[in-house]
Coordinates of C-alpha atoms and ligand atoms in Angstrom, one line a residue:
X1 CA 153.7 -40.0 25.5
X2 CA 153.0 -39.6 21.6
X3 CA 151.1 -36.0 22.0
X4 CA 147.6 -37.5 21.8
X5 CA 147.8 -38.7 25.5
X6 CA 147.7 -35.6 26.7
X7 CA 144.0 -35.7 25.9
X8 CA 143.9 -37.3 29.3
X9 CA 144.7 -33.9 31.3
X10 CA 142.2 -32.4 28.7
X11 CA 139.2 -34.7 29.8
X12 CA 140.4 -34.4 33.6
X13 CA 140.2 -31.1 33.7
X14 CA 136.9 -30.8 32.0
X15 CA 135.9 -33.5 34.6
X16 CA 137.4 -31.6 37.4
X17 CA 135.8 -28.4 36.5
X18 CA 132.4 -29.9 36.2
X19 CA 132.8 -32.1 39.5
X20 CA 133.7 -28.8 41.3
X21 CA 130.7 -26.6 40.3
X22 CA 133.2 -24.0 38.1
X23 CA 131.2 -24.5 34.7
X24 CA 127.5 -25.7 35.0
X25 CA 125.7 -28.1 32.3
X26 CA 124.5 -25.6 30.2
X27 CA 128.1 -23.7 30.0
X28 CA 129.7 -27.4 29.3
X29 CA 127.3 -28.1 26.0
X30 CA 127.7 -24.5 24.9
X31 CA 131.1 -24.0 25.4
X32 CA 133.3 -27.4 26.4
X33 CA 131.6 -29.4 24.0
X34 CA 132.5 -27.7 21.0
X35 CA 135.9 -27.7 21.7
X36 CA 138.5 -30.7 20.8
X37 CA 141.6 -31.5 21.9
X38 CA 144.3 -31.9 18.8
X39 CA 147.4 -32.5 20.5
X40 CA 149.7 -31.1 23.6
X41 CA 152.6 -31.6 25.2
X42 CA 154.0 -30.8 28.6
X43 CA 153.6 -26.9 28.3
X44 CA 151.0 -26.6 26.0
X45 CA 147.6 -28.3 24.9
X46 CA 145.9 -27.2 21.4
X47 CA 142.5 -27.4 20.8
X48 CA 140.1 -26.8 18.1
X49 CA 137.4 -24.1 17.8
X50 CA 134.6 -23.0 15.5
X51 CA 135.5 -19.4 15.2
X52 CA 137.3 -16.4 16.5
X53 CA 134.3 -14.8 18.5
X54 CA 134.3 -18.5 20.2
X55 CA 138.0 -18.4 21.0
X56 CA 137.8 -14.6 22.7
X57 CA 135.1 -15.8 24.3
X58 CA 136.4 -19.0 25.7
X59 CA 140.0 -16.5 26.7
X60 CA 137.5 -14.5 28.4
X61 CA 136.0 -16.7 30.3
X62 CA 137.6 -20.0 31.1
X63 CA 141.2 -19.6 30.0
X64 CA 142.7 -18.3 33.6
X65 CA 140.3 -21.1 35.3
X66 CA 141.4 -23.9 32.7
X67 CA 144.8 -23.0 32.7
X68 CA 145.6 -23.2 36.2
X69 CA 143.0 -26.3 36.6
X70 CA 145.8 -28.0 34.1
X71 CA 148.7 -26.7 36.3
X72 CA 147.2 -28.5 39.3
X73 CA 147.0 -31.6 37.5
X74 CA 150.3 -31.5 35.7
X75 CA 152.0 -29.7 38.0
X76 CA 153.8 -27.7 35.2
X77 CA 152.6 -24.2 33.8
X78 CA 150.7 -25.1 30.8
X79 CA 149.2 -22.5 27.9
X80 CA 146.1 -23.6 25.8
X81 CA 146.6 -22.6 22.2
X82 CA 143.3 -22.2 20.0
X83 CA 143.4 -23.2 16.0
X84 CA 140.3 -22.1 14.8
X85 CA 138.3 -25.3 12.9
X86 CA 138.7 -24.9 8.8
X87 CA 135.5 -27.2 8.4
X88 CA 133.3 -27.2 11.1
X89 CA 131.2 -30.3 11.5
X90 CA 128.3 -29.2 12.2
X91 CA 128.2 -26.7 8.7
X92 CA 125.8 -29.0 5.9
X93 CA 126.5 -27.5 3.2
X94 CA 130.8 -27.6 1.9
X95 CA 130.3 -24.3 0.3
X96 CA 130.1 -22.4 3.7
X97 CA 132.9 -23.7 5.0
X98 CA 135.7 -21.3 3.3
X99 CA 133.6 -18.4 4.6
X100 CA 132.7 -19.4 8.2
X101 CA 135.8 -18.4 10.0
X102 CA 135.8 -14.9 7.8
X103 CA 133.9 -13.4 10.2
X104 CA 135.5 -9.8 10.0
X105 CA 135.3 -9.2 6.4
X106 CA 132.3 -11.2 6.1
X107 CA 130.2 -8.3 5.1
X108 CA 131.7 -8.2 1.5
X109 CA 131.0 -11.6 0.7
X110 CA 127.3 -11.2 0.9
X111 CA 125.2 -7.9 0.4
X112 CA 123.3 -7.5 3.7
X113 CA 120.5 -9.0 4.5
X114 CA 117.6 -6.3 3.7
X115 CA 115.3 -6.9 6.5
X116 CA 118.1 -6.8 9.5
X117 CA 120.2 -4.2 10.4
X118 CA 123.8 -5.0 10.1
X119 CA 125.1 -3.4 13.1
X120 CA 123.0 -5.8 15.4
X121 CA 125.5 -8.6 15.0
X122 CA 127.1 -10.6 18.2
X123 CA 130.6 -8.2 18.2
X124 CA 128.4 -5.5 19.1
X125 CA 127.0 -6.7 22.1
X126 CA 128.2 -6.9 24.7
X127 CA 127.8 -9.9 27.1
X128 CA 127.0 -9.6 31.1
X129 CA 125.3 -11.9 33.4
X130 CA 122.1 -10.1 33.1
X131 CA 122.2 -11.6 29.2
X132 CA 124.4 -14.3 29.4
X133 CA 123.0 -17.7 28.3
X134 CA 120.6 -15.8 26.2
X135 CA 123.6 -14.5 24.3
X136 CA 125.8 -18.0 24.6
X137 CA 122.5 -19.9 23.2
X138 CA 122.1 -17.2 20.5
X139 CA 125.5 -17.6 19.5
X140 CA 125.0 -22.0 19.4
X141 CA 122.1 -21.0 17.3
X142 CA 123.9 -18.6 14.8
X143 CA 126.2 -21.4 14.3
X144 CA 123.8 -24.6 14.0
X145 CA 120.2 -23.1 13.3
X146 CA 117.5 -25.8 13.9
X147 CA 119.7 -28.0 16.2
X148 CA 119.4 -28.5 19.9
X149 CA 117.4 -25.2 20.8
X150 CA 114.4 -24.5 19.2
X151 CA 112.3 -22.8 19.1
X152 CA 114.4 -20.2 20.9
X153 CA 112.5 -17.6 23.1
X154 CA 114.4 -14.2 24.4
X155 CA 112.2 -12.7 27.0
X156 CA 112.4 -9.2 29.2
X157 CA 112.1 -5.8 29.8
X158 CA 112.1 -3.2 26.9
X159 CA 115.2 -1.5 25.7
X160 CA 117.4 -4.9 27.1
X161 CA 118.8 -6.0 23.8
X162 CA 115.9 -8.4 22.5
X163 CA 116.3 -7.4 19.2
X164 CA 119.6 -6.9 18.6
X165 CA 120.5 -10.6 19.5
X166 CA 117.4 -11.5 17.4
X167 CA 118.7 -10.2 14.4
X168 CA 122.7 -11.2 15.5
X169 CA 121.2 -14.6 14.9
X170 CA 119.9 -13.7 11.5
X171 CA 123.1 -12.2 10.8
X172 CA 125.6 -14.8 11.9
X173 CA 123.3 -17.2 9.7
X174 CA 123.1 -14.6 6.5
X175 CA 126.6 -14.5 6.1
X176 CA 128.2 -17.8 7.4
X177 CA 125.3 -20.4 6.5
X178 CA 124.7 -19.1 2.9
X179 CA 122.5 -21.4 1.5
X180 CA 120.0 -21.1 4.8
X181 CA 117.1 -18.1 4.1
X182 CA 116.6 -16.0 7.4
X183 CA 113.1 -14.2 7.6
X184 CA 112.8 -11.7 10.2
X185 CA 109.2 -9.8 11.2
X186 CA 108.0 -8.0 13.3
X187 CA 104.5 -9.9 15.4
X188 CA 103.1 -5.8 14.3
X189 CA 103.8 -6.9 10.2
X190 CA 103.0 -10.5 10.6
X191 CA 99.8 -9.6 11.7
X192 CA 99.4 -6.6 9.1
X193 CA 100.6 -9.1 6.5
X194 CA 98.1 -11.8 7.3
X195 CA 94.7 -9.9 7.4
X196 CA 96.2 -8.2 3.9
X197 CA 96.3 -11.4 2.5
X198 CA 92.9 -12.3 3.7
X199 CA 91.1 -9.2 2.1
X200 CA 93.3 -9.5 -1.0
X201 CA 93.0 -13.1 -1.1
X202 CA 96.5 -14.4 -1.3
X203 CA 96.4 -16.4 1.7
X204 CA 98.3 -19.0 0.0
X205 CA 100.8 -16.8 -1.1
X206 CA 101.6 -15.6 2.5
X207 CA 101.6 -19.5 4.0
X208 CA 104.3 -20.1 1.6
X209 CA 106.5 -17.2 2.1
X210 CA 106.6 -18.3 6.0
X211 CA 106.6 -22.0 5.1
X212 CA 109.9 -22.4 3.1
X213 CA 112.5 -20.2 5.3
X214 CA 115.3 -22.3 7.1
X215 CA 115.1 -19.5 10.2
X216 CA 112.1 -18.0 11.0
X217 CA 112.6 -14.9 13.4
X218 CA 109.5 -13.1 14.7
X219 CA 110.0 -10.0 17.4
X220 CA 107.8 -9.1 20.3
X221 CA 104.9 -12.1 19.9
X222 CA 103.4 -10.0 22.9
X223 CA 101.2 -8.0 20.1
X224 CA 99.6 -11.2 19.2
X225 CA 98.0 -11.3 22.3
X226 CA 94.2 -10.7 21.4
X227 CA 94.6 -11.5 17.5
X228 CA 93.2 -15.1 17.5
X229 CA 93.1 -15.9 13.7
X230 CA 97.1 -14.6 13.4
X231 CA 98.0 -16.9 16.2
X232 CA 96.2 -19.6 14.3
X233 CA 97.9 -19.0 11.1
X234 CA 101.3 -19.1 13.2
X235 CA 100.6 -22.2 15.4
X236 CA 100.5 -23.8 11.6
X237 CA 103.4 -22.0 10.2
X238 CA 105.3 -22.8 13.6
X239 CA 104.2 -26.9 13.3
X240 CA 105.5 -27.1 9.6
X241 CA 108.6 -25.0 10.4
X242 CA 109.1 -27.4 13.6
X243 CA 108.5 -30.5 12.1
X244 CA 110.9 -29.9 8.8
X245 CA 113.6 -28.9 11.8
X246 CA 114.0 -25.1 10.4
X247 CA 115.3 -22.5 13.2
X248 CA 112.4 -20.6 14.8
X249 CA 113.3 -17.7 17.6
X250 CA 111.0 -15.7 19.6
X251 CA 111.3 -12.4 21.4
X252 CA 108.6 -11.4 23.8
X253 CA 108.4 -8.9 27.0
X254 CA 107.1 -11.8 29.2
X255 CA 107.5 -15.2 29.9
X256 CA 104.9 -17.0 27.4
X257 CA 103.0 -18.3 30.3
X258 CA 102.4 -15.1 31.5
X259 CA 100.7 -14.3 27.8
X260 CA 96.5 -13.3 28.0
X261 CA 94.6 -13.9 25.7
X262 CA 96.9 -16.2 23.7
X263 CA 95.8 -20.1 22.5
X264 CA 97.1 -22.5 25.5
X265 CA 98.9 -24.8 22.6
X266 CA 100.7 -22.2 20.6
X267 CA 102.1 -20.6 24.5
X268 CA 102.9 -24.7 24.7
X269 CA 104.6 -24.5 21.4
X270 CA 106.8 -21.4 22.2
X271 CA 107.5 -23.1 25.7
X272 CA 109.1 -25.8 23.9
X273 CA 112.3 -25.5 23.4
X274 CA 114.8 -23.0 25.0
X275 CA 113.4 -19.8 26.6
X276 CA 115.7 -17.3 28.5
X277 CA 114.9 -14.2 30.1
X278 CA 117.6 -10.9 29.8
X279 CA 117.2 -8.9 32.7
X280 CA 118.6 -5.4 33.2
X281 CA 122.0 -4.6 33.2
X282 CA 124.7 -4.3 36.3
X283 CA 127.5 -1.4 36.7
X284 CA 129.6 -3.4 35.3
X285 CA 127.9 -4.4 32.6
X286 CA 126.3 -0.6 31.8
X287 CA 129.8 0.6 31.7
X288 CA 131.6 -1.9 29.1
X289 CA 128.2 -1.6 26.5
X290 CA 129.1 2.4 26.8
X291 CA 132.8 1.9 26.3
X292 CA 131.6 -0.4 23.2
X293 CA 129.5 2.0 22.0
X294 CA 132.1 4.4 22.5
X295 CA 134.1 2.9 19.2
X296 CA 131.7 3.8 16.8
X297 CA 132.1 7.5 17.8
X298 CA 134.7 9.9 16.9
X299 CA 134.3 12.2 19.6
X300 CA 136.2 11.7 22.7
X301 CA 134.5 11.3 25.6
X302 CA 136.3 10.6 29.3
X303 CA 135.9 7.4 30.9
X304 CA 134.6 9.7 33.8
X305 CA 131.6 10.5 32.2
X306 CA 131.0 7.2 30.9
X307 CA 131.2 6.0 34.7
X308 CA 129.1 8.8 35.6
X309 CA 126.2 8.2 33.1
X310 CA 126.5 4.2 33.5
X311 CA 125.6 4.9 37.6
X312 CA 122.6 7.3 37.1
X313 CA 120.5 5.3 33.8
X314 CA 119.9 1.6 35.3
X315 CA 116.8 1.5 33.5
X316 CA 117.7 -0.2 30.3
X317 CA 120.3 0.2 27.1
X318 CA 117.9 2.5 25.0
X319 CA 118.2 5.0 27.8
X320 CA 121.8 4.3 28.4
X321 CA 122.3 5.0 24.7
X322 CA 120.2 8.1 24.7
X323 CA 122.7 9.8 27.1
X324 CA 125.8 9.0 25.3
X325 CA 124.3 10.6 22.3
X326 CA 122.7 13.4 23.8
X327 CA 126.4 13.9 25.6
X328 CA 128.4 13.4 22.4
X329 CA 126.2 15.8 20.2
X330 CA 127.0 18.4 23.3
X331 CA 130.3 17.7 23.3
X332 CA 130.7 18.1 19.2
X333 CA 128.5 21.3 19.3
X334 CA 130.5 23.4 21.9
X335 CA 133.8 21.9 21.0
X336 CA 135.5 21.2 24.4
X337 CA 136.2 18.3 26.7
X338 CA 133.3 17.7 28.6
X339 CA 133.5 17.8 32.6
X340 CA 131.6 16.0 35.0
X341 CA 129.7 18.9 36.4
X342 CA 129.1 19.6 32.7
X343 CA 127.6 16.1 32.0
X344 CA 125.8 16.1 35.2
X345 CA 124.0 19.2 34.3
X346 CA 122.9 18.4 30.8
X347 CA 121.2 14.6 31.4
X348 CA 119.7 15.7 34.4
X349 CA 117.0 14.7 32.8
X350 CA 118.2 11.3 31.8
X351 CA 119.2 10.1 34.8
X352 CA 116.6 7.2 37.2
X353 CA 115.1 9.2 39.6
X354 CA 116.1 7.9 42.9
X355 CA 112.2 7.9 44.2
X356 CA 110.5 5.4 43.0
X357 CA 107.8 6.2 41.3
X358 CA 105.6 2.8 42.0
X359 CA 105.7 1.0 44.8
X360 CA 108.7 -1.1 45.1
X361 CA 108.8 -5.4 46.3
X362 CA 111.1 -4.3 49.3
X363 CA 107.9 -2.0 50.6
X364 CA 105.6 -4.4 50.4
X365 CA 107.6 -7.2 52.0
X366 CA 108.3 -4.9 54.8
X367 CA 104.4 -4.1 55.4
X368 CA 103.9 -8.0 54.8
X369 CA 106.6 -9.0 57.5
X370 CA 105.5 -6.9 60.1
X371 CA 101.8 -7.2 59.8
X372 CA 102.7 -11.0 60.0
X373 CA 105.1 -10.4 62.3
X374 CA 108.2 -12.5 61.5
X375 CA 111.4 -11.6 60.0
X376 CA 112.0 -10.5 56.1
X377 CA 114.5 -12.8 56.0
X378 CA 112.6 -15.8 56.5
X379 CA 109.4 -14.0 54.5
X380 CA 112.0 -13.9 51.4
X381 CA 113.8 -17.6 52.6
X382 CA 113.4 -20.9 51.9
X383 CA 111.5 -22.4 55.0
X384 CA 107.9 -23.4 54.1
X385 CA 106.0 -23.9 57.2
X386 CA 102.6 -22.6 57.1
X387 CA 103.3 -19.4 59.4
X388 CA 105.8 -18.6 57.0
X389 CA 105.0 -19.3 53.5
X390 CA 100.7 -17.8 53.3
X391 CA 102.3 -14.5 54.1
X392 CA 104.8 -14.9 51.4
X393 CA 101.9 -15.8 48.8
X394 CA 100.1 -12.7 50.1
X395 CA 103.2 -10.5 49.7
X396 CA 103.1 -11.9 46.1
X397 CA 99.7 -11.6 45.6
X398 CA 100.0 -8.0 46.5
X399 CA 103.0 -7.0 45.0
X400 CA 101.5 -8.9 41.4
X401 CA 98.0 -6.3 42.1
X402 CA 99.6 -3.3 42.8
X403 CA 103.5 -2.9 41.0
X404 CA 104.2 -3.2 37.5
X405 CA 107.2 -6.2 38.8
X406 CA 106.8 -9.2 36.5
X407 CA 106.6 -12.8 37.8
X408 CA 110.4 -12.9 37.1
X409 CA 111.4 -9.8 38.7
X410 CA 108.5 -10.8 42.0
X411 CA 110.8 -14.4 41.9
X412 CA 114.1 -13.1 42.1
X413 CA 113.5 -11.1 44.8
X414 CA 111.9 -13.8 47.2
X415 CA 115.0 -15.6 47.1
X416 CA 115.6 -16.0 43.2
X417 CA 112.1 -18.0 42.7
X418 CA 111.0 -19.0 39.6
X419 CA 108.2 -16.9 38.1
X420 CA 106.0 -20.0 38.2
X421 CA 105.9 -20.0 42.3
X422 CA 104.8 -16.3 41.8
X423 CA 102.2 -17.4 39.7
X424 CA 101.1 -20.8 42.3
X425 CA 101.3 -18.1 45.0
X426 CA 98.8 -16.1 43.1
X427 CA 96.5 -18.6 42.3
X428 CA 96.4 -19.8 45.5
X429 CA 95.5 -16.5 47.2
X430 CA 92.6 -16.1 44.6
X431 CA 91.2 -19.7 45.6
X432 CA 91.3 -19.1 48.7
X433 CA 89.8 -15.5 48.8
X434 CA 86.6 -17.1 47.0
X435 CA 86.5 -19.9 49.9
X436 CA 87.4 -17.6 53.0
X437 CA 85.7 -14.0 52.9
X438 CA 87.5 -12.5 55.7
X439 CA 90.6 -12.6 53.2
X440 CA 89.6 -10.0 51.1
X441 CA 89.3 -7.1 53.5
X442 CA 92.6 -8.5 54.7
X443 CA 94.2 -7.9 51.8
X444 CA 92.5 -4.6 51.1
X445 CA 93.3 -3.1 53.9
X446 CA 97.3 -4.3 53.7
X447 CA 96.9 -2.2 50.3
X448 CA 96.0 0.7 51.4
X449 CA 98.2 1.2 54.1
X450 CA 101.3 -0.2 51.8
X451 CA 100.1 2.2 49.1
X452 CA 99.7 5.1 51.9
X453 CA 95.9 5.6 51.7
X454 CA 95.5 5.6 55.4
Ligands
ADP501 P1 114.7 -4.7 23.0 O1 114.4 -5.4 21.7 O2 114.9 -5.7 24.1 O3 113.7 -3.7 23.3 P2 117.0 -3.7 21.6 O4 117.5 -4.9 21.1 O5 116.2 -2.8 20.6 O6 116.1 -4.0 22.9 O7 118.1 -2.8 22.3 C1 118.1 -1.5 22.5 C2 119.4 -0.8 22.2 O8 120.4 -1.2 23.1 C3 119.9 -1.2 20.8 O9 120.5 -0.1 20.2 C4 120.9 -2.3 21.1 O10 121.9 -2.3 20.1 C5 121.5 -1.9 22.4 N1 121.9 -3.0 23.2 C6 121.1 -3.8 23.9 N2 121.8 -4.7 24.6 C7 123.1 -4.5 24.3 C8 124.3 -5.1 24.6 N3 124.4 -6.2 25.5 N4 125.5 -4.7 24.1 C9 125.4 -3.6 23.2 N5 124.3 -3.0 22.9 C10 123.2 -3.4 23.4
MG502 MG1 112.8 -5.1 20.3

């Protein structure tokens, strides 16, 4: 073989690993795609990358599982080397390509972008499988802006990292794509912005401004619920943005469908491209941001505590954070190595209550199961027989009237659903109740007794 052959064990294994389930679609256009083979031999294949985050991230992931796919085919030991690409293809513009790899120093080539703040860039955050493809797709976009995803749309929770990956985006783009121009607003200013320009009459000044950026980035679009003449002005910012094929991203705390009060085709415009929910954080994943976190502090704090505080604040990162500093700022003020029953003690406080303090899915489905009388199992399962599946739309009714639970939270726990089945489910109920008027006492009787009322 010449070296160029061994492409062949390259392209099987890639096959191999796709065949068997190991990477899905979305993991093989993010990730496999954008690697190329160069050359190998019998121990050792090369293979190109666009950067260094790209190559940790591929060793992170893949390398044990694509290493020892190659073994099985080769039947030799074989390493994967990474060169890291000097001109990546997809870069437009030549001048960006002596600064795209310089990722570390990057920050003196350019002075910071003044609307996003410089620590919200992707080697900060830290990637779980609560935020996973939103990250991965963020990082595709920070790379090549207004190619396959887009608009982009980061839903979830407060306090879950929207933001920060919004404005890791605007960051990669600031200083690796410099010729691009990142905007980044808040829905809040955009709004603010928009009725100024009305009253001072520099409407036209405003459309502009929004209408020549390359990446348009606009946080929590959930405050334009209710502002009809902003959405209009957007829904024509977002058309001429979409049409000349500049990068527009989205961050909202729902799913866009689940927006009131919002114009159907500007929801249909947002549901266009790529949208991706971030859900809360694991163990796992609580414990690694803290560690992270833990670099930028001087102060040494024992992995102990760090395990203890990433146990007792599920909630989000913003709380998660809160404790570290509250913990750190203890720790500098008395001076001494922090125990746990000293840490325990002071973010008392902090910590999730173990009560819940509304009504949780698992209560309802309990009440819903037995007043039905069959199992949980088969109330949170697959089968769709009638028996089965009108008490599962009533548990979702219920659980939809009486928790705070979005769709996507009510979905994932009736056997990882799809928020839009919550939503048919709810609908369904509703139609019925106005067609069948024994329903409603049904229902409000279930309600109070799941609430404790009687
Ligand atoms: P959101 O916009 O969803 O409300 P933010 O982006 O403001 O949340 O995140 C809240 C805080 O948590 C920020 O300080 C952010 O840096 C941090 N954070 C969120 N997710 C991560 C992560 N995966 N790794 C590291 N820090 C994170
Ligand atoms: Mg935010």
């Amino acid at each position: 073989m010449s070296g160029n052959e061994y492409i062949l064990f390259w392209t099987e294994a890639i096959r191999q690993l796709r065949e068997n389930g190991d990477i899905s679609e979305q993991e093989h256009d993010m990730w496999f795609k954008n690697m190329d083979f160069i050359k190998g031999d019998l121990n050792t294949l090369t293979l190109n990358v666009p950067s260094n985050f790209f190559r940790d991230q591929i060793k992170q992931r893949y390398l044990f599982l694509l290493e020892s796919r190659l073994r099985d085919i080769t039947g030799n030991p074989m390493k994967i080397n990474f060169e890291i690409r000097k001109n990546a293809k997809k870069a437009d513009n030549p001048k960006d390509l002596s600064t795209r790899d310089k990722t570390t120093n990057h920050q003196q080539k350019r002075k910071p972008h003044h609307q996003l703040r410089q620590d919200y860039d992707f080697s900060n955050f830290v990637i779980g499988s609560n935020n996973f493809f939103a990250a991965s797709a963020a990082q595709a976009i920070g790379l090549n802006p207004g190619g396959a995803y887009n608009p982009f749309l980061i839903y979830g929770g407060v306090g879950l990292g929207k933001t920060h990956l919004m404005q890791s985006i605007g960051n990669s783009i600031h200083y690796l794509l410099i010729d691009k121009k990142v905007e980044y607003i808040t829905a809040e200013t955009f709004i603010n912005e928009f009725i100024h320009s009305i009253k001072s009459e520099t409407q036209s000044q405003f459309k502009n401004k929004y209408r020549k950026v390359d990446v348009l980035l606009i946080d929590d679009i959930h405050d334009l619920q209710n502002k009809k003449e902003t959405q209009e002005e957007l829904f024509h910012t977002f058309n001429a943005l979409y049409e000349a094929k500049k990068q527009l991203v989205f961050t909202c705390d729902r799913p866009p469908s689940e927006l009131r009060n919002f114009a159907d085709r500007l929801k249909s415009r947002f549901e266009r491209g790529l949208n991706v929910d971030i859900q809360p954080p694991n163990f796992e994943t609580r414990h690694a941001i803290l560690r992270k976190k833990m670099e930028s502090v001087s102060t040494n704090i024992p992995d102990e505590i760090l395990e203890l505080i990433a146990k007792n604040v599920t909630t989000n990162i913003r709380d998660l954070e809160a404790s570290l500093t509250k913990i750190v700022a203890y720790a500098e003020l008395v001076g001494k190595r922090i125990t746990v029953e000293i840490a325990q003690r002071q973010l008392k406080g902090n910590f999730t209550s173990s009560i819940p303090s509304n009504i949780s899915i698992d209560r309802v489905q309990r009440a819903i199961s037995e007043y039905f009388n069959i199992t949980l199992a088969d109330l949170k399962g697959k089968k769709r027989t009638k028996k089965i599946s009108f008490p599962r739309q009533i548990a979702m009714y219920i659980i939809r009237e009486i928790t705070d639970y979005s769709t996507t939270e009510i979905g994932l726990e009736f056997g990882g659903r799809d928020h839009t089945t919550v939503m048919h489910a709810y609908q369904r109920i509703e139609d019925r109740m106005k067609g069948d008027p024994t329903l409603e006492p049904i229902l409000n009787a279930l309600t109070r007794s799941i609430r404790g009322d009687n």
